[in-house]
Amino acid sequence: MQNHRLITTFNEPKRFVDQSIEFLKRHANNKKVFCALSGGVDSSATYLLLKKANINTFPVFIDHGLMRIIKGKEEREHIKNIFPEINIVDIRDSFLPKIYGEGDAEKKRQLFKDAYSGTISDIIKEQNCDLLADGTILPDIEESFGVSISDLKETMSLDEELDLLEKNKDDFVKS
């Protein structure tokens, strides 16, 4: 799976949207794109840009049971109201028993990462998606992986990304 990353410093919202749509059409046109929505601004904006670019997208909200209750409603209900076409994937029954009683925060974090990435991988395979859309903003990438913008290229293979991660693993900051 190729990784196409839009790296930009645009301060003008309209220019950012236009460049993002052009980028998406160049790299994702005629492909099926998996997009996980968390309910946050980053993933929601990513999904809206994909829609605006008319990209074939499979939007997913993964409910692991630890989401917020907002004004008496589960977060997934709010997401479904905003994006009626979203696919809700409920992993609460398989995920929550694994972390119940686990006192070590690092182990819980790893269990969450494993469940989340495993679910995403399964869906990508089931839906035969070509690309994965990730709305993670650069400061979060830098914080989580210790990677600077100069280390990133617009297009990288998964192997190149894994090599980059391996080279920087000592600088990895636990999120």
Coordinates of N, CA and C in Angstrom, one line a residue:
M1 N 0.9 -1.2 0.0 CA 0.0 0.0 0.0 C 0.9 1.2 0.0
Q2 N 0.7 2.1 -0.9 CA 1.4 3.4 -1.0 C 0.9 4.3 0.1
N3 N 1.8 5.2 0.5 CA 1.4 6.2 1.5 C 1.7 7.6 0.8
H4 N 0.6 8.3 0.6 CA 0.7 9.7 0.0 C 0.4 10.6 1.1
R5 N 1.3 11.5 1.4 CA 1.2 12.4 2.5 C 1.2 13.9 2.0
L6 N 0.1 14.6 2.3 CA 0.1 16.0 1.9 C 0.9 16.8 3.0
I7 N 2.0 17.4 2.6 CA 2.7 18.2 3.6 C 2.6 19.7 3.1
T8 N 2.0 20.5 4.0 CA 1.7 21.8 3.6 C 1.8 22.8 4.7
T9 N 2.1 24.0 4.4 CA 2.2 25.1 5.4 C 1.2 26.2 5.1
F10 N 0.2 25.9 4.3 CA -0.8 27.0 3.9 C -1.5 27.6 5.1
N11 N -1.5 28.9 5.1 CA -2.3 29.6 6.1 C -3.6 30.1 5.7
E12 N -3.9 30.0 4.4 CA -5.2 30.4 3.8 C -6.1 29.2 3.7
P13 N -7.2 29.1 4.4 CA -8.1 28.0 4.4 C -8.5 27.6 3.0
K14 N -8.9 28.5 2.1 CA -9.4 28.2 0.8 C -8.3 27.5 0.0
R15 N -7.1 28.1 0.1 CA -5.9 27.5 -0.7 C -5.6 26.1 -0.2
F16 N -5.7 25.9 1.2 CA -5.5 24.6 1.7 C -6.5 23.6 1.2
V17 N -7.8 23.9 1.2 CA -8.8 23.1 0.7 C -8.6 22.7 -0.8
D18 N -8.3 23.8 -1.6 CA -8.1 23.5 -3.0 C -6.9 22.6 -3.3
Q19 N -5.8 22.8 -2.6 CA -4.6 22.0 -2.7 C -4.9 20.6 -2.2
S20 N -5.6 20.5 -1.2 CA -5.9 19.1 -0.6 C -6.8 18.3 -1.6
I21 N -7.8 19.0 -2.2 CA -8.6 18.3 -3.2 C -7.8 17.9 -4.4
E22 N -6.9 18.8 -4.9 CA -6.1 18.4 -6.0 C -5.2 17.2 -5.7
F23 N -4.6 17.3 -4.5 CA -3.8 16.2 -4.0 C -4.5 14.8 -4.0
L24 N -5.8 14.9 -3.4 CA -6.6 13.7 -3.3 C -7.0 13.2 -4.7
K25 N -7.3 14.0 -5.6 CA -7.7 13.6 -6.9 C -6.5 13.0 -7.7
R26 N -5.3 13.5 -7.4 CA -4.1 13.0 -8.0 C -3.7 11.6 -7.5
H27 N -3.9 11.4 -6.2 CA -3.4 10.2 -5.6 C -4.5 9.1 -5.3
A28 N -5.8 9.6 -5.2 CA -6.8 8.6 -4.8 C -7.9 8.5 -5.8
N29 N -7.8 9.1 -6.9 CA -8.9 9.0 -7.9 C -8.9 7.6 -8.4
N30 N -10.1 7.0 -8.6 CA -10.3 5.6 -9.0 C -9.8 4.6 -8.0
K31 N -9.7 5.0 -6.8 CA -9.3 4.0 -5.7 C -10.3 4.1 -4.6
K32 N -10.3 3.0 -3.8 CA -11.2 3.0 -2.7 C -10.4 3.3 -1.4
V33 N -10.9 4.3 -0.7 CA -10.1 4.8 0.5 C -10.8 4.5 1.8
F34 N -10.1 3.9 2.7 CA -10.6 3.7 4.1 C -10.4 4.9 4.9
C35 N -11.4 5.4 5.6 CA -11.2 6.6 6.5 C -11.8 6.3 7.8
A36 N -11.0 6.3 8.9 CA -11.5 6.1 10.2 C -11.8 7.5 10.8
L37 N -13.0 7.7 11.3 CA -13.4 8.9 11.9 C -13.5 8.7 13.4
S38 N -12.9 9.6 14.2 CA -12.9 9.5 15.6 C -13.9 10.4 16.3
G39 N -14.4 11.3 15.5 CA -15.3 12.3 16.0 C -14.6 13.7 16.2
G40 N -13.3 13.6 16.0 CA -12.5 14.8 16.2 C -12.4 15.7 14.9
V41 N -11.9 16.8 15.0 CA -11.8 17.7 13.9 C -10.9 17.2 12.8
D42 N -9.7 16.6 13.1 CA -8.8 16.2 12.1 C -9.4 15.1 11.2
S43 N -9.9 14.0 11.8 CA -10.5 13.0 10.9 C -11.8 13.4 10.2
S44 N -12.6 14.3 10.8 CA -13.8 14.7 10.2 C -13.4 15.6 9.0
A45 N -12.4 16.5 9.1 CA -12.0 17.4 8.0 C -11.4 16.5 6.9
T46 N -10.7 15.5 7.2 CA -10.1 14.6 6.2 C -11.2 13.9 5.4
Y47 N -12.2 13.4 6.1 CA -13.4 12.8 5.4 C -14.1 13.8 4.6
L48 N -14.4 15.0 5.1 CA -15.1 16.0 4.3 C -14.3 16.4 3.0
L49 N -13.0 16.4 3.1 CA -12.1 16.7 1.9 C -12.3 15.6 0.9
L50 N -12.2 14.3 1.4 CA -12.4 13.2 0.5 C -13.8 13.3 -0.2
K51 N -14.8 13.6 0.5 CA -16.1 13.7 -0.1 C -16.2 14.8 -1.1
K52 N -15.6 16.0 -0.8 CA -15.6 17.1 -1.7 C -14.8 16.8 -2.9
A53 N -13.8 15.9 -2.9 CA -13.0 15.5 -4.0 C -13.7 14.4 -4.8
N54 N -14.8 13.9 -4.3 CA -15.6 12.8 -4.9 C -14.7 11.5 -5.0
I55 N -14.0 11.2 -3.9 CA -13.2 10.0 -3.8 C -14.1 8.9 -3.2
N56 N -14.0 7.7 -3.7 CA -14.7 6.6 -3.2 C -14.2 6.2 -1.8
T57 N -14.9 6.5 -0.8 CA -14.4 6.4 0.6 C -15.3 5.5 1.4
F58 N -14.7 4.7 2.2 CA -15.4 3.8 3.1 C -15.2 4.4 4.5
P59 N -16.1 5.2 5.1 CA -15.9 5.8 6.4 C -16.3 4.9 7.5
V60 N -15.5 4.9 8.6 CA -15.8 4.0 9.7 C -15.5 4.7 11.0
F61 N -16.4 4.4 11.9 CA -16.2 4.8 13.3 C -16.1 3.6 14.2
I62 N -15.0 3.4 14.8 CA -14.7 2.2 15.6 C -15.1 2.5 17.1
D63 N -16.1 1.8 17.6 CA -16.6 2.1 19.0 C -16.0 1.0 19.9
H64 N -15.0 1.4 20.7 CA -14.3 0.5 21.5 C -14.8 0.5 23.0
G65 N -15.8 1.4 23.2 CA -16.5 1.4 24.5 C -15.9 2.5 25.4
L66 N -14.9 3.2 25.0 CA -14.3 4.2 25.8 C -14.5 5.6 25.3
M67 N -15.6 5.8 24.5 CA -15.9 7.1 23.9 C -16.7 8.0 24.9
R68 N -16.7 9.2 24.5 CA -17.4 10.2 25.4 C -18.9 10.1 25.3
I69 N -19.6 10.5 26.3 CA -21.0 10.7 26.3 C -21.2 12.2 26.2
I70 N -21.9 12.7 25.2 CA -22.1 14.1 25.0 C -23.6 14.4 25.1
K71 N -23.9 15.2 26.1 CA -25.3 15.6 26.3 C -26.2 14.4 26.3
G72 N -25.8 13.3 27.1 CA -26.6 12.1 27.3 C -26.6 11.2 26.1
K73 N -25.8 11.4 25.0 CA -25.8 10.5 23.9 C -24.4 10.0 23.7
E74 N -24.3 8.7 23.3 CA -23.0 8.2 23.0 C -22.4 8.9 21.8
E75 N -21.1 9.0 21.7 CA -20.4 9.8 20.7 C -20.7 9.2 19.3
R76 N -20.9 7.9 19.2 CA -21.2 7.3 17.9 C -22.5 7.8 17.3
E77 N -23.5 8.1 18.2 CA -24.8 8.7 17.8 C -24.6 10.0 17.2
H78 N -23.7 10.9 17.8 CA -23.5 12.2 17.2 C -22.8 12.1 15.9
I79 N -21.8 11.2 15.8 CA -21.1 11.0 14.5 C -22.1 10.5 13.4
K80 N -23.0 9.6 13.8 CA -24.0 9.1 12.8 C -24.9 10.2 12.3
N81 N -25.3 11.1 13.2 CA -26.1 12.3 12.9 C -25.4 13.2 11.9
I82 N -24.1 13.4 12.1 CA -23.3 14.3 11.2 C -23.0 13.6 9.9
F83 N -22.6 12.3 9.9 CA -22.3 11.5 8.8 C -23.2 10.3 8.7
P84 N -24.4 10.4 8.2 CA -25.3 9.2 8.2 C -24.8 8.0 7.4
E85 N -23.9 8.2 6.5 CA -23.3 7.1 5.7 C -22.2 6.3 6.4
I86 N -21.8 6.8 7.6 CA -20.7 6.2 8.3 C -21.0 4.7 8.7
N87 N -20.1 3.9 8.7 CA -20.2 2.5 9.2 C -19.7 2.4 10.6
I88 N -20.6 2.0 11.5 CA -20.2 1.9 12.9 C -19.7 0.5 13.1
V89 N -18.5 0.3 13.7 CA -18.0 -1.0 14.0 C -17.8 -1.1 15.5
D90 N -18.6 -2.0 16.1 CA -18.6 -2.1 17.5 C -17.7 -3.2 18.0
I91 N -16.6 -2.8 18.6 CA -15.6 -3.8 19.1 C -15.6 -3.9 20.7
R92 N -16.7 -3.3 21.3 CA -16.7 -3.3 22.7 C -16.6 -4.7 23.4
D93 N -17.4 -5.6 22.8 CA -17.4 -6.9 23.4 C -16.1 -7.7 23.4
S94 N -15.3 -7.4 22.4 CA -14.0 -8.1 22.3 C -12.9 -7.3 22.9
F95 N -13.1 -5.9 23.0 CA -12.0 -5.1 23.5 C -12.0 -4.9 25.0
L96 N -13.2 -4.5 25.5 CA -13.3 -4.2 27.0 C -12.9 -5.3 27.9
P97 N -13.2 -6.6 27.7 CA -12.8 -7.6 28.6 C -11.2 -7.8 28.6
K98 N -10.6 -7.4 27.5 CA -9.1 -7.5 27.5 C -8.4 -6.5 28.4
I99 N -9.1 -5.3 28.6 CA -8.4 -4.3 29.4 C -9.0 -4.2 30.8
Y100 N -10.1 -4.9 31.0 CA -10.7 -4.9 32.4 C -9.8 -5.5 33.4
G101 N -9.5 -4.7 34.4 CA -8.6 -5.2 35.5 C -7.1 -5.0 35.2
E102 N -6.8 -4.5 34.0 CA -5.4 -4.3 33.7 C -5.0 -2.9 34.3
G103 N -4.0 -3.0 35.2 CA -3.6 -1.8 35.9 C -2.5 -1.0 35.3
D104 N -1.8 -1.7 34.4 CA -0.6 -1.0 33.7 C -1.1 -0.2 32.5
A105 N -0.9 1.1 32.6 CA -1.4 2.0 31.6 C -0.7 1.7 30.2
E106 N 0.6 1.3 30.2 CA 1.3 1.0 29.0 C 0.7 -0.2 28.3
K107 N 0.3 -1.2 29.1 CA -0.3 -2.4 28.6 C -1.6 -2.1 28.0
K108 N -2.4 -1.3 28.7 CA -3.7 -0.9 28.2 C -3.6 -0.1 26.8
R109 N -2.6 0.8 26.8 CA -2.3 1.5 25.6 C -2.0 0.6 24.4
Q110 N -1.2 -0.4 24.7 CA -0.8 -1.4 23.7 C -2.0 -2.3 23.2
L111 N -2.8 -2.7 24.2 CA -4.0 -3.4 23.9 C -5.0 -2.6 23.0
F112 N -5.1 -1.3 23.3 CA -5.9 -0.4 22.5 C -5.4 -0.3 21.0
K113 N -4.1 -0.1 20.9 CA -3.4 0.0 19.6 C -3.6 -1.3 18.8
D114 N -3.4 -2.4 19.5 CA -3.6 -3.7 18.8 C -5.0 -3.9 18.3
A115 N -6.0 -3.6 19.1 CA -7.4 -3.8 18.8 C -7.8 -2.8 17.6
Y116 N -7.3 -1.6 17.8 CA -7.7 -0.6 16.8 C -7.0 -0.9 15.4
S117 N -5.7 -1.1 15.4 CA -5.1 -1.4 14.1 C -5.5 -2.7 13.5
G118 N -5.8 -3.7 14.4 CA -6.3 -5.0 13.9 C -7.6 -4.8 13.2
T119 N -8.5 -4.1 13.8 CA -9.8 -3.8 13.3 C -9.7 -3.1 11.9
I120 N -8.9 -2.1 11.9 CA -8.7 -1.3 10.6 C -8.1 -2.2 9.5
S121 N -7.1 -3.0 9.9 CA -6.6 -4.0 8.9 C -7.6 -4.9 8.3
D122 N -8.4 -5.5 9.3 CA -9.5 -6.4 8.8 C -10.5 -5.7 7.9
I123 N -10.9 -4.5 8.2 CA -11.9 -3.8 7.4 C -11.3 -3.4 6.0
I124 N -10.0 -3.0 6.0 CA -9.4 -2.7 4.7 C -9.3 -3.9 3.8
K125 N -9.0 -5.1 4.4 CA -9.0 -6.3 3.6 C -10.4 -6.7 3.1
E126 N -11.4 -6.6 4.1 CA -12.8 -7.0 3.7 C -13.4 -6.1 2.7
Q127 N -13.1 -4.8 2.7 CA -13.6 -3.9 1.8 C -12.8 -3.7 0.6
N128 N -11.6 -4.3 0.5 CA -10.7 -4.2 -0.6 C -10.3 -2.8 -0.9
C129 N -10.0 -2.1 0.2 CA -9.6 -0.7 0.1 C -8.1 -0.6 -0.4
D130 N -7.9 0.4 -1.2 CA -6.6 0.7 -1.8 C -5.7 1.6 -0.9
L131 N -6.4 2.5 -0.3 CA -5.6 3.5 0.5 C -6.3 3.7 1.9
L132 N -5.5 4.2 2.8 CA -6.0 4.6 4.1 C -5.9 6.1 4.3
A133 N -6.9 6.8 4.6 CA -6.8 8.2 4.9 C -6.6 8.4 6.4
D134 N -5.6 9.2 6.7 CA -5.3 9.5 8.1 C -5.1 11.0 8.2
G135 N -6.0 11.6 9.0 CA -6.0 13.1 9.2 C -5.1 13.6 10.3
T136 N -4.1 12.8 10.7 CA -3.2 13.2 11.8 C -2.4 14.4 11.4
I137 N -2.4 15.4 12.2 CA -1.7 16.6 11.9 C -0.2 16.5 12.3
L138 N 0.6 17.3 11.6 CA 2.1 17.1 11.7 C 2.5 17.2 13.2
P139 N 2.1 18.1 14.0 CA 2.5 18.2 15.4 C 2.3 16.8 16.2
D140 N 1.2 16.2 15.8 CA 0.9 14.9 16.5 C 1.8 13.8 16.0
I141 N 2.2 13.9 14.7 CA 3.1 12.9 14.1 C 4.5 13.1 14.8
E142 N 4.9 14.4 14.9 CA 6.2 14.7 15.5 C 6.3 14.2 16.9
E143 N 5.2 14.5 17.7 CA 5.1 14.1 19.1 C 5.1 12.6 19.3
S144 N 4.3 11.9 18.4 CA 4.2 10.5 18.6 C 5.4 9.7 18.1
F145 N 6.0 10.1 17.0 CA 7.0 9.3 16.3 C 8.4 10.0 16.3
G146 N 8.5 11.2 16.8 CA 9.8 11.9 16.8 C 10.3 12.2 15.4
V147 N 9.4 12.4 14.5 CA 9.8 12.6 13.1 C 9.5 14.0 12.8
S148 N 10.5 14.7 12.1 CA 10.3 16.0 11.7 C 9.8 16.1 10.2
I149 N 9.3 17.3 9.8 CA 8.8 17.4 8.5 C 9.9 17.1 7.4
S150 N 11.1 17.4 7.7 CA 12.2 17.1 6.7 C 12.4 15.7 6.5
D151 N 11.9 14.8 7.4 CA 12.1 13.3 7.2 C 11.0 12.8 6.3
L152 N 9.9 13.5 6.1 CA 8.8 13.0 5.4 C 8.8 13.3 3.9
K153 N 8.3 12.4 3.1 CA 8.2 12.7 1.7 C 6.7 12.6 1.4
E154 N 6.3 13.2 0.2 CA 4.9 13.2 -0.1 C 4.4 11.8 -0.4
T155 N 5.2 11.0 -1.0 CA 4.8 9.6 -1.3 C 5.9 8.6 -0.8
M156 N 5.5 7.7 0.1 CA 6.4 6.7 0.7 C 5.7 5.4 0.6
S157 N 6.5 4.3 0.4 CA 5.9 3.0 0.6 C 5.8 2.7 2.0
L158 N 5.0 1.6 2.3 CA 4.9 1.2 3.7 C 6.3 0.8 4.3
D159 N 7.1 0.1 3.4 CA 8.4 -0.3 3.9 C 9.3 0.9 4.2
E160 N 9.2 2.0 3.4 CA 10.0 3.2 3.7 C 9.5 3.8 5.0
E161 N 8.2 3.8 5.3 CA 7.7 4.3 6.5 C 8.2 3.5 7.7
L162 N 8.2 2.2 7.6 CA 8.6 1.3 8.6 C 10.1 1.5 8.9
D163 N 10.9 1.7 7.8 CA 12.3 2.0 8.0 C 12.5 3.3 8.7
L164 N 11.8 4.3 8.4 CA 11.8 5.6 9.1 C 11.5 5.4 10.6
L165 N 10.4 4.7 10.8 CA 10.0 4.4 12.2 C 11.1 3.7 13.0
E166 N 11.7 2.7 12.3 CA 12.8 1.9 13.0 C 14.0 2.8 13.3
K167 N 14.4 3.7 12.4 CA 15.5 4.6 12.6 C 15.2 5.5 13.8
N168 N 14.0 5.9 14.0 CA 13.6 6.9 15.0 C 13.0 6.3 16.2
K169 N 13.0 4.9 16.4 CA 12.3 4.3 17.5 C 12.8 4.7 18.9
D170 N 14.1 5.1 19.0 CA 14.6 5.5 20.3 C 14.1 6.9 20.7
D171 N 13.7 7.6 19.7 CA 13.1 9.0 19.9 C 11.6 8.9 20.1
F172 N 11.0 7.7 20.0 CA 9.6 7.6 20.1 C 9.1 8.2 21.4
V173 N 8.1 9.0 21.3 CA 7.4 9.6 22.5 C 6.1 8.9 22.7
K174 N 5.9 8.3 23.9 CA 4.7 7.6 24.2 C 3.5 8.6 24.2
S175 N 2.5 8.3 23.4 CA 1.3 9.2 23.4 C 0.3 8.8 24.5

